[in-house]
Coordinates of N, CA and C and ligand atoms in Angstrom, one line a residue:
M1 N 90.4 118.4 69.4 CA 89.2 118.0 69.9 C 89.1 117.9 71.3
Q2 N 88.2 118.0 71.8 CA 87.6 118.1 73.2 C 86.5 117.4 73.6
A3 N 86.6 116.6 74.9 CA 85.4 115.7 75.1 C 85.3 116.0 76.8
F4 N 84.2 115.8 77.3 CA 84.1 116.2 78.7 C 84.0 114.8 79.3
G5 N 84.8 114.8 80.4 CA 84.9 113.5 81.5 C 84.7 113.8 82.7
I6 N 83.7 112.7 83.2 CA 83.1 112.7 84.4 C 83.7 111.4 85.4
D7 N 84.3 111.7 86.6 CA 85.0 110.4 87.4 C 84.0 110.3 88.7
I8 N 83.3 109.1 88.5 CA 82.3 108.7 89.7 C 83.0 107.9 90.7
G9 N 82.9 108.6 91.9 CA 83.8 107.7 92.8 C 82.9 107.8 94.3
G10 N 83.4 107.2 95.2 CA 82.9 107.1 96.6 C 82.4 108.2 96.9
T11 N 83.8 108.8 97.3 CA 83.1 110.2 98.0 C 83.1 111.4 96.9
G12 N 83.3 111.3 96.1 CA 83.2 112.7 95.1 C 83.1 112.3 93.8
I13 N 82.1 113.4 93.0 CA 81.8 113.3 91.3 C 82.5 114.2 90.8
K14 N 83.5 114.1 90.1 CA 84.2 115.3 89.4 C 84.2 115.3 88.0
G15 N 84.4 116.5 87.4 CA 84.4 116.6 85.7 C 84.9 117.7 85.4
A16 N 85.5 117.4 83.9 CA 86.0 118.7 83.3 C 86.3 118.5 82.3
P17 N 86.2 119.4 81.2 CA 86.4 119.2 79.8 C 88.0 118.9 79.5
V18 N 88.3 118.3 78.4 CA 89.5 117.5 78.4 C 90.1 117.8 77.1
D19 N 91.1 118.3 76.9 CA 91.9 118.5 75.7 C 92.2 117.0 75.1
L20 N 91.7 116.4 74.0 CA 92.1 115.2 73.6 C 93.5 114.8 73.3
A21 N 94.2 116.0 72.4 CA 95.6 116.0 71.9 C 96.4 115.6 73.1
S22 N 96.4 116.6 74.1 CA 97.5 116.6 75.2 C 96.9 115.9 76.5
G23 N 95.8 115.5 76.6 CA 95.3 114.8 77.8 C 95.1 115.7 79.1
K24 N 95.1 117.1 78.8 CA 95.3 118.3 79.6 C 93.7 118.5 80.0
L25 N 93.6 118.8 81.3 CA 91.9 119.5 81.5 C 92.0 120.8 81.1
L26 N 90.7 121.4 80.5 CA 90.7 122.5 79.4 C 90.2 123.6 80.8
S27 N 89.8 123.4 82.0 CA 89.6 124.1 82.9 C 89.7 123.4 84.5
D28 N 89.6 124.2 85.7 CA 89.6 123.3 86.9 C 88.3 122.6 87.1
R29 N 88.5 121.3 87.7 CA 87.5 120.2 87.5 C 86.5 120.7 88.3
K30 N 85.3 120.2 88.5 CA 84.2 120.8 89.1 C 84.1 119.6 90.1
K31 N 83.8 119.6 91.7 CA 83.8 118.5 92.1 C 82.6 118.3 93.2
I32 N 81.6 117.5 93.3 CA 80.7 117.7 94.0 C 80.5 116.3 95.0
A33 N 80.1 116.1 96.0 CA 80.1 115.3 97.1 C 79.5 114.0 96.6
T34 N 79.7 112.9 96.6 CA 78.8 111.6 96.0 C 77.5 111.7 97.2
P35 N 76.4 111.7 96.4 CA 75.2 111.7 97.5 C 75.4 110.3 98.3
R36 N 74.6 110.5 99.5 CA 74.1 109.2 100.3 C 73.1 108.9 100.6
P37 N 72.3 108.1 100.3 CA 73.0 106.9 99.3 C 73.2 107.1 98.1
A38 N 74.0 106.6 97.4 CA 74.5 107.0 96.1 C 73.5 106.3 95.1
T39 N 72.4 106.4 95.2 CA 71.4 105.6 94.2 C 71.4 106.1 92.8
P40 N 71.3 105.2 91.9 CA 71.3 105.6 90.4 C 70.5 107.4 90.1
D41 N 69.6 107.7 91.0 CA 68.9 108.6 90.7 C 69.4 109.8 91.1
A42 N 70.2 109.8 92.5 CA 70.7 110.6 93.0 C 72.2 111.1 92.5
V43 N 72.9 110.1 92.1 CA 74.2 110.1 91.5 C 73.7 110.7 89.9
T44 N 73.1 110.6 89.5 CA 72.6 111.1 87.9 C 72.1 112.7 88.2
E45 N 71.7 113.0 89.2 CA 71.4 114.5 89.5 C 72.9 115.2 89.6
V46 N 73.7 114.4 90.2 CA 75.1 115.2 90.3 C 75.9 115.2 89.1
V47 N 75.9 113.9 88.2 CA 76.3 114.0 87.0 C 75.8 115.1 86.2
K48 N 74.4 115.3 86.1 CA 73.8 116.3 85.2 C 74.6 117.9 85.7
E49 N 74.4 117.9 87.2 CA 74.9 119.3 87.6 C 76.4 119.4 87.1
V50 N 76.9 118.7 87.4 CA 78.6 118.7 87.0 C 78.7 119.2 85.8
T51 N 77.9 118.5 84.6 CA 78.4 118.7 83.4 C 77.5 120.0 83.0
Q52 N 76.3 120.2 83.8 CA 75.7 121.6 83.4 C 76.6 123.0 84.2
S53 N 77.6 122.6 84.7 CA 78.0 123.7 85.2 C 79.1 124.4 84.1
F54 N 79.2 123.6 83.5 CA 80.2 124.1 82.3 C 79.7 124.2 80.9
G55 N 78.2 124.3 81.1 CA 77.4 124.4 79.8 C 77.6 123.2 78.9
W56 N 78.3 122.1 79.2 CA 78.7 121.1 78.2 C 77.4 120.5 77.5
T57 N 77.8 120.4 76.1 CA 76.9 119.4 75.5 C 76.9 118.5 74.0
G58 N 78.5 118.4 74.3 CA 79.2 117.7 73.5 C 79.5 116.3 73.8
I59 N 80.5 115.8 73.4 CA 81.1 114.5 73.6 C 81.5 114.3 75.0
T60 N 80.4 113.1 75.8 CA 80.6 112.8 77.4 C 80.8 111.4 77.7
G61 N 82.0 111.4 78.9 CA 82.0 110.1 79.1 C 82.1 110.0 80.7
A62 N 81.9 109.0 81.2 CA 81.8 108.9 82.6 C 82.4 107.2 83.1
T63 N 83.0 107.6 84.2 CA 83.6 106.3 84.7 C 82.5 105.7 86.0
F64 N 82.6 104.6 86.3 CA 82.0 103.8 87.3 C 82.5 102.9 87.8
P65 N 82.7 102.6 89.3 CA 83.3 101.8 90.2 C 82.9 100.3 90.2
G66 N 82.7 99.9 89.1 CA 82.0 98.4 88.9 C 82.1 98.1 87.5
V67 N 82.0 96.8 87.3 CA 81.7 96.2 85.7 C 80.7 96.7 85.0
V68 N 81.3 97.5 83.8 CA 80.1 98.0 83.0 C 80.1 97.4 81.5
L69 N 79.0 96.5 81.4 CA 79.0 96.0 80.0 C 78.0 97.0 79.0
N70 N 78.4 97.1 78.0 CA 77.5 97.9 77.1 C 76.9 99.1 77.8
G71 N 77.3 99.9 78.8 CA 76.7 101.0 79.6 C 76.0 100.5 80.8
T72 N 75.7 99.0 80.7 CA 74.9 98.5 81.8 C 75.8 97.9 83.1
I73 N 75.6 98.6 84.1 CA 76.4 98.2 85.4 C 76.0 96.9 85.8
R74 N 77.2 96.0 86.0 CA 76.8 94.7 86.3 C 77.6 94.1 87.7
S75 N 78.4 95.2 88.5 CA 78.7 94.8 89.7 C 78.7 96.0 90.4
A76 N 78.8 96.1 91.7 CA 78.8 97.1 92.7 C 79.4 96.9 93.9
A77 N 80.7 96.4 93.9 CA 81.3 96.4 95.5 C 81.0 97.4 96.2
N78 N 81.3 98.5 96.2 CA 81.6 99.6 97.0 C 80.5 100.6 96.7
V79 N 79.3 100.5 96.2 CA 78.5 101.4 96.0 C 77.1 101.0 95.9
D80 N 75.9 101.8 96.0 CA 74.7 101.3 96.1 C 74.1 99.9 95.3
K81 N 73.9 98.9 95.8 CA 73.5 97.7 95.1 C 72.3 97.8 93.9
T82 N 71.5 98.9 94.3 CA 70.7 99.3 93.1 C 70.8 99.7 91.7
W83 N 72.4 99.8 91.8 CA 73.0 100.1 90.5 C 73.2 98.7 89.8
I84 N 73.1 97.6 89.9 CA 73.4 96.2 89.2 C 72.1 96.0 88.4
G85 N 72.5 96.3 87.2 CA 71.3 95.9 86.4 C 71.0 97.3 85.6
T86 N 71.3 98.3 86.1 CA 70.8 99.8 85.7 C 72.0 100.0 84.3
D87 N 71.0 100.5 83.3 CA 71.6 101.1 82.1 C 71.9 102.3 82.4
A88 N 73.2 102.7 82.9 CA 73.9 103.8 83.2 C 73.8 105.0 82.3
A89 N 74.6 104.4 80.9 CA 74.5 105.2 79.8 C 73.1 106.0 79.5
A90 N 72.3 104.8 79.6 CA 71.0 105.6 78.9 C 70.4 106.3 80.1
L91 N 70.6 106.1 81.2 CA 70.3 107.1 82.5 C 71.0 108.6 82.4
F92 N 72.2 108.7 82.0 CA 73.0 109.9 82.2 C 72.6 110.4 80.6
T93 N 72.5 109.6 79.8 CA 72.0 110.1 78.5 C 70.8 111.2 78.5
K94 N 69.8 110.5 79.2 CA 68.5 111.1 79.5 C 68.8 112.2 80.0
A95 N 69.5 112.3 81.0 CA 69.8 113.6 82.2 C 70.4 114.5 81.8
I96 N 71.3 114.4 80.6 CA 72.1 115.6 80.1 C 71.9 115.8 78.7
G97 N 71.1 114.9 78.0 CA 70.7 115.3 76.5 C 71.6 115.1 75.4
T98 N 72.9 114.3 76.0 CA 73.6 114.2 74.8 C 74.2 112.8 75.2
D99 N 74.6 111.8 74.0 CA 75.1 110.5 74.3 C 76.3 110.2 75.3
V100 N 76.3 109.8 76.3 CA 77.3 109.4 77.5 C 77.7 108.1 77.3
A101 N 79.1 107.7 77.1 CA 79.8 106.5 77.3 C 80.2 106.1 78.7
V102 N 80.0 104.9 79.2 CA 80.2 104.7 80.7 C 81.0 103.8 80.7
L103 N 82.0 103.8 81.4 CA 83.2 102.5 81.4 C 83.7 102.4 82.9
N104 N 84.2 101.3 83.3 CA 84.8 100.9 84.6 C 85.9 102.1 84.9
D105 N 86.2 102.5 86.1 CA 86.9 103.5 86.5 C 88.5 103.4 86.4
A106 N 88.6 102.0 86.7 CA 90.1 101.8 86.6 C 90.7 101.6 84.9
D107 N 89.8 101.0 84.1 CA 89.7 101.1 82.6 C 90.1 102.7 82.0
A108 N 89.4 103.4 82.5 CA 89.5 104.9 82.1 C 90.9 105.5 82.5
A109 N 91.1 105.0 83.9 CA 92.4 105.6 84.3 C 93.6 105.0 83.6
G110 N 93.4 103.7 83.3 CA 94.3 102.9 82.5 C 94.5 103.5 81.1
I111 N 93.4 103.7 80.4 CA 93.7 104.2 79.1 C 94.2 105.8 79.2
A112 N 93.7 106.6 80.2 CA 94.7 107.6 80.4 C 96.4 107.6 80.4
E113 N 96.5 106.8 81.5 CA 98.1 106.3 81.6 C 98.7 105.8 80.5
M114 N 98.1 105.1 79.6 CA 98.7 104.3 78.5 C 99.0 105.5 77.4
T115 N 97.9 106.6 77.3 CA 98.2 107.5 76.4 C 99.1 108.7 76.9
F116 N 98.9 109.0 77.9 CA 99.5 110.3 78.4 C 100.6 110.0 79.6
G117 N 100.3 109.0 80.2 CA 101.1 108.9 81.3 C 102.3 107.7 81.5
A118 N 102.4 107.2 82.5 CA 103.4 106.1 82.9 C 103.5 104.8 81.9
G119 N 102.5 104.6 81.0 CA 102.5 103.3 80.2 C 102.9 103.9 78.8
V120 N 103.0 105.1 78.4 CA 103.2 105.5 77.1 C 104.3 104.6 76.4
G121 N 103.7 103.8 75.3 CA 104.9 103.4 74.4 C 105.0 101.8 74.9
V122 N 104.7 101.4 76.0 CA 105.0 100.1 76.7 C 104.5 99.0 75.9
K123 N 105.4 97.9 75.2 CA 104.4 97.2 75.0 C 104.3 95.7 75.7
G124 N 103.8 94.6 75.4 CA 103.7 93.7 76.0 C 102.4 93.8 77.3
S125 N 102.5 93.0 78.3 CA 101.4 93.3 79.0 C 101.6 94.6 80.3
V126 N 100.7 95.7 80.2 CA 100.9 96.4 81.1 C 99.6 96.3 82.0
L127 N 99.8 96.1 83.5 CA 98.5 96.1 84.3 C 98.5 97.6 85.2
M128 N 97.4 98.4 84.8 CA 97.3 99.4 86.1 C 96.5 98.8 87.1
L129 N 96.9 99.1 88.3 CA 96.1 98.9 89.7 C 95.6 100.2 90.0
T130 N 94.5 100.5 90.7 CA 94.4 101.8 91.5 C 93.9 101.3 93.0
F131 N 94.3 102.0 93.7 CA 94.5 101.6 95.3 C 93.4 102.8 95.8
G132 N 92.4 102.8 96.2 CA 91.4 103.5 96.7 C 90.3 102.9 97.9
T133 N 89.1 103.1 97.6 CA 88.2 102.2 98.5 C 88.3 100.9 97.9
G134 N 88.1 100.6 96.7 CA 88.4 99.1 96.2 C 89.7 99.2 95.9
V135 N 90.1 98.2 95.1 CA 91.3 97.9 94.3 C 91.1 97.6 92.7
G136 N 91.1 98.5 91.8 CA 90.7 98.3 90.5 C 91.5 98.1 89.6
S137 N 91.2 97.3 88.1 CA 92.5 96.8 87.5 C 92.1 97.1 86.2
A138 N 93.3 97.1 85.1 CA 92.9 97.6 83.8 C 94.1 96.7 83.2
L139 N 94.0 95.9 82.2 CA 94.8 94.8 81.8 C 95.0 95.3 80.3
F140 N 96.1 95.6 79.6 CA 96.6 96.0 78.4 C 97.7 94.8 77.9
T141 N 97.4 94.5 76.5 CA 98.3 93.9 75.7 C 98.8 94.6 74.6
D142 N 99.8 95.1 74.6 CA 100.5 96.0 73.3 C 99.3 97.0 73.1
G143 N 99.1 97.6 74.1 CA 98.3 98.7 74.0 C 96.9 98.5 73.9
V144 N 96.3 97.4 73.8 CA 95.0 97.1 73.7 C 94.4 97.0 75.2
L145 N 93.2 97.2 75.6 CA 92.7 97.1 76.7 C 91.7 95.9 76.8
V146 N 92.0 95.0 77.9 CA 91.0 94.0 78.0 C 89.9 94.6 79.1
R147 N 88.8 94.9 78.8 CA 87.8 95.5 79.8 C 87.1 94.9 80.7
N148 N 87.1 95.3 81.7 CA 86.5 94.6 83.0 C 87.2 93.4 83.5
T149 N 88.3 93.9 83.5 CA 88.9 92.8 84.7 C 89.0 93.1 86.1
E150 N 88.8 92.2 87.1 CA 88.4 92.6 88.5 C 89.5 92.0 89.3
F151 N 90.7 92.5 89.1 CA 91.8 91.7 90.0 C 91.9 92.1 91.3
G152 N 91.0 92.8 91.6 CA 91.1 93.5 93.1 C 90.2 92.2 94.1
H153 N 89.4 91.5 93.2 CA 88.4 90.4 93.7 C 89.1 89.1 93.9
I154 N 90.4 89.0 93.6 CA 90.7 87.8 93.8 C 91.0 87.4 95.1
E155 N 90.9 86.1 95.6 CA 90.7 85.9 97.0 C 92.4 85.5 97.6
I156 N 92.8 86.1 98.5 CA 94.0 85.9 99.1 C 93.3 85.7 100.9
R157 N 94.1 84.8 101.3 CA 93.8 84.2 102.6 C 92.7 84.1 102.9
G158 N 91.8 83.6 102.1 CA 90.5 83.3 102.4 C 89.5 84.9 102.2
K159 N 90.2 86.0 101.9 CA 89.4 87.2 101.8 C 89.7 87.5 100.4
D160 N 88.3 88.8 100.3 CA 88.4 89.7 99.1 C 89.8 90.5 99.1
A161 N 90.6 90.5 98.0 CA 92.1 91.0 97.9 C 91.9 92.3 98.3
E162 N 91.0 93.2 97.9 CA 90.9 94.7 98.0 C 90.5 94.9 99.7
K163 N 89.9 94.0 100.2 CA 89.8 94.3 101.9 C 91.4 94.3 102.6
R164 N 92.1 93.7 102.0 CA 93.6 94.1 102.5 C 94.3 95.0 101.8
A165 N 94.2 95.0 100.7 CA 95.2 96.1 99.7 C 94.8 97.2 99.5
A166 N 93.4 97.7 99.4 CA 92.7 99.0 99.1 C 93.5 100.0 100.1
E167 N 93.4 101.2 99.9 CA 93.8 102.3 100.6 C 93.0 102.0 101.8
S168 N 91.4 101.8 101.5 CA 90.8 101.9 102.6 C 90.8 100.9 103.6
A169 N 91.4 99.6 103.4 CA 92.0 98.7 104.2 C 92.9 99.5 105.4
K170 N 94.1 99.9 104.9 CA 95.0 100.8 105.4 C 94.3 101.7 106.3
L171 N 93.3 102.5 105.9 CA 92.7 103.6 106.8 C 91.8 102.8 108.1
E172 N 91.2 101.8 107.5 CA 90.3 101.2 108.6 C 91.0 100.2 109.7
H173 N 92.2 99.5 109.4 CA 92.8 99.0 110.4 C 93.9 99.9 110.9
D174 N 94.2 100.9 110.4 CA 94.9 101.8 111.0 C 96.5 101.2 110.6
W175 N 96.6 100.5 109.6 CA 98.2 99.9 109.7 C 99.0 101.0 109.0
G176 N 100.3 100.9 109.4 CA 101.3 101.7 109.0 C 101.8 101.5 107.4
W177 N 102.4 102.1 107.2 CA 103.0 101.8 105.7 C 103.6 100.4 105.4
K178 N 104.5 99.9 106.5 CA 105.2 98.7 106.5 C 104.0 97.5 106.4
E179 N 103.0 97.5 107.3 CA 102.0 96.5 107.4 C 101.4 96.5 106.1
W180 N 100.8 97.7 105.6 CA 100.1 97.8 104.6 C 100.7 96.9 103.3
T181 N 102.3 97.7 103.3 CA 102.8 97.4 102.1 C 103.0 95.7 101.8
E182 N 103.2 95.3 103.1 CA 103.4 93.6 103.1 C 102.4 93.1 102.5
R183 N 100.9 93.3 102.6 CA 99.8 92.9 102.0 C 99.8 93.2 100.6
V184 N 100.2 94.3 100.4 CA 100.0 94.8 98.8 C 101.1 94.0 98.2
S185 N 102.4 93.5 98.7 CA 103.4 92.5 98.2 C 102.8 91.2 97.8
E186 N 102.1 90.7 98.7 CA 101.5 89.4 98.8 C 100.5 89.6 97.7
Y187 N 99.8 90.5 97.7 CA 98.6 90.5 96.7 C 99.1 91.0 95.2
L188 N 100.3 91.6 95.0 CA 100.9 91.5 93.6 C 101.7 90.3 93.1
Q189 N 102.2 89.8 94.3 CA 102.9 88.4 94.0 C 101.9 87.4 93.1
H190 N 100.7 87.5 93.9 CA 99.5 86.5 92.9 C 98.8 86.8 92.0
V191 N 98.8 88.1 91.6 CA 98.4 88.7 90.5 C 99.6 88.6 89.4
E192 N 100.9 88.6 89.8 CA 102.1 88.3 88.7 C 101.8 86.9 88.2
A193 N 101.7 86.0 89.4 CA 101.3 84.5 89.0 C 100.5 84.3 88.2
L194 N 99.3 85.1 88.3 CA 98.3 84.8 87.2 C 98.6 85.2 85.7
I195 N 99.2 86.8 85.7 CA 99.0 87.4 84.3 C 100.9 87.9 84.0
S196 N 101.6 87.6 85.0 CA 103.0 88.0 84.4 C 103.0 89.3 83.7
P197 N 102.7 90.3 84.3 CA 102.8 91.6 83.4 C 104.2 92.1 83.2
N198 N 104.3 92.8 82.2 CA 105.8 93.5 81.6 C 105.8 94.6 82.9
L199 N 104.9 95.3 83.1 CA 104.8 96.7 83.8 C 103.6 96.8 84.8
I200 N 103.6 97.2 86.0 CA 102.7 97.6 86.7 C 102.5 98.9 87.3
I201 N 101.4 99.8 87.1 CA 101.5 100.9 87.0 C 100.1 101.1 88.3
V202 N 100.8 101.5 89.4 CA 100.1 101.5 90.5 C 99.3 102.9 90.8
G203 N 98.2 103.2 90.8 CA 97.6 104.5 90.6 C 96.7 104.9 92.1
G204 N 95.4 105.5 91.9 CA 94.7 105.9 93.1 C 95.2 107.0 94.0
G205 N 94.7 107.4 94.8 CA 95.0 108.5 95.8 C 96.1 108.5 96.6
I206 N 96.6 107.2 96.8 CA 97.6 106.6 97.6 C 98.9 106.5 96.9
S207 N 98.8 106.6 95.4 CA 99.9 106.7 94.5 C 100.8 107.8 94.7
K208 N 100.1 108.9 95.1 CA 100.8 110.1 95.4 C 101.9 110.2 96.5
E209 N 101.6 109.1 97.3 CA 102.8 108.6 98.4 C 103.6 107.7 98.1
S210 N 103.8 107.3 96.6 CA 104.6 106.3 96.5 C 105.7 106.0 96.8
D211 N 106.5 107.2 97.0 CA 107.7 106.8 97.8 C 108.0 106.4 99.0
K212 N 106.7 106.4 99.6 CA 106.5 105.6 101.2 C 106.4 104.2 101.0
W213 N 105.9 103.6 100.0 CA 105.6 102.2 100.0 C 106.4 101.8 98.8
V214 N 106.5 102.1 97.6 CA 106.6 101.5 96.2 C 107.8 100.8 96.5
P215 N 108.8 101.8 96.9 CA 110.2 101.1 97.1 C 110.1 99.7 98.2
M216 N 109.3 99.8 99.3 CA 109.5 98.6 100.1 C 108.8 97.3 99.6
L217 N 108.2 97.1 98.3 CA 107.3 96.1 97.8 C 108.4 94.9 97.6
T218 N 108.0 93.8 97.8 CA 108.9 92.8 97.5 C 108.6 91.6 96.6
G219 N 109.1 90.8 96.3 CA 109.2 89.5 95.7 C 108.2 89.7 94.6
I220 N 108.7 90.8 93.7 CA 107.8 90.8 92.4 C 108.9 91.2 91.4
Q221 N 108.9 90.5 90.0 CA 109.7 90.7 89.0 C 109.2 91.6 88.1
A222 N 107.7 92.3 87.8 CA 107.7 93.4 87.0 C 108.1 94.7 87.5
K223 N 108.3 95.5 86.7 CA 108.8 96.8 87.1 C 107.3 97.3 87.6
I224 N 107.7 98.1 88.5 CA 106.4 98.9 89.1 C 106.7 100.3 89.1
V225 N 105.6 101.2 88.6 CA 105.9 102.5 88.7 C 104.6 103.4 89.1
P226 N 104.9 104.5 89.8 CA 103.7 105.2 90.2 C 102.6 105.9 89.0
A227 N 101.5 105.9 89.2 CA 100.7 106.6 87.8 C 101.0 108.1 87.7
A228 N 101.1 108.6 86.6 CA 101.7 109.9 86.4 C 100.4 111.0 86.4
L229 N 99.3 110.5 86.1 CA 98.3 111.5 85.9 C 97.3 111.7 87.4
Q230 N 97.7 110.6 88.0 CA 97.0 110.7 89.5 C 95.2 111.0 89.3
N231 N 95.0 112.1 89.9 CA 93.8 112.6 90.4 C 93.1 112.7 89.2
D232 N 93.4 113.3 87.9 CA 92.9 113.3 86.6 C 92.6 112.1 85.8
A233 N 93.3 111.2 85.9 CA 93.1 110.1 85.2 C 91.9 109.7 84.9
G234 N 91.1 109.5 85.7 CA 89.6 109.1 85.3 C 89.1 109.9 84.3
I235 N 89.2 111.3 84.8 CA 88.2 112.1 83.9 C 89.0 112.2 82.4
V236 N 90.2 112.1 82.5 CA 90.9 112.0 80.9 C 90.3 110.7 80.2
G237 N 90.5 109.6 81.1 CA 90.2 108.2 80.5 C 88.8 108.3 79.7
A238 N 87.8 109.0 80.6 CA 86.5 108.9 80.3 C 86.0 109.6 79.0
A239 N 86.6 111.1 79.0 CA 86.8 111.7 77.9 C 87.4 110.7 76.8
M240 N 88.4 110.4 76.9 CA 88.9 109.6 75.7 C 87.9 108.5 75.2
A241 N 87.4 107.8 76.2 CA 86.7 106.7 76.0 C 85.4 106.9 75.0
A242 N 84.9 108.4 75.6 CA 84.0 108.9 75.0 C 83.9 109.3 73.3
A243 N 85.2 110.0 73.3 CA 85.5 110.1 71.9 C 85.8 108.9 71.0
G244 N 86.3 108.0 71.4 CA 86.5 106.8 70.6 C 85.1 106.3 70.4
A245 N 84.3 106.2 71.4 CA 82.9 105.6 70.9 C 82.3 106.6 70.1
A246 N 82.4 107.9 70.0 CA 81.7 108.7 69.0 C 82.2 108.4 67.8
A247 N 83.4 108.2 67.8 CA 84.3 108.0 66.2 C 84.0 106.8 65.6
A248 N 83.2 105.7 66.5 CA 83.0 104.2 65.7 C 81.5 104.3 65.5
D249 N 80.8 105.4 66.1 CA 79.5 105.3 65.7 C 79.2 105.4 64.1
Ligands
BGC321 C1 85.1 97.4 92.0 C2 85.9 97.7 90.4 C3 86.5 99.0 90.5 C4 87.3 98.9 91.8 C5 87.9 100.5 91.7 C6 86.3 97.5 92.9 O1 85.6 97.0 94.0 O2 84.9 95.8 91.5 O3 85.0 97.6 89.5 O4 87.2 99.6 89.2 O5 86.5 98.7 92.8 O6 86.9 101.5 92.3

């Protein structure tokens, strides 16, 4: 079975058809720069373009970097605020002409990692964290996802955690690996105190360089591993979530 996955991010909107049995992309992904400002209408146009470039009309899923409840966007920390209250699922469905399931980006990446990546077969609590423009989270207990956790926004030293621990914070403040990793350690210690996961999977672009920072993390009991799917996790998870939603209809 196949489904199409679209990953909507702050810099790019990418999509590809996915083989759901293997979690592999069926062709190279298409990536288009995220329009600025990234308003609902402008992003919808790009989502349509990406899907149409494959002539796709089947099961489709899309990620969004915010809270998504029943297809409607409820938060937009790093994207245009006009998204809040927008029924993204309805908007995309109308534009593409086929049902589109929409879910949080970290939840999608987590679903993919639990099925095809670093979380396969892991029981107990698994926390996937994505470090990018923001910090996204996906929490699983015995493989079941608790949707829309927002552990990137716990408060540390009076600040939104992602302002210190995201990859974007490292770039913005020009922190070296050591300075940034100290902040990530403090962040993970807080998260561990709240939910005591058995395993933490670290994803997002910076997980490609995990050997530079994961070994330097301190004070955390949970096992910490880098994501296995990296760039494709969002696309794969979106396609899987859409296929799941279609099957439940
Ligand atoms: C958002 C989350 C999102 C994460 C990663 C955070 O700022 O609140 O919903 O998953 O960024 O994009």
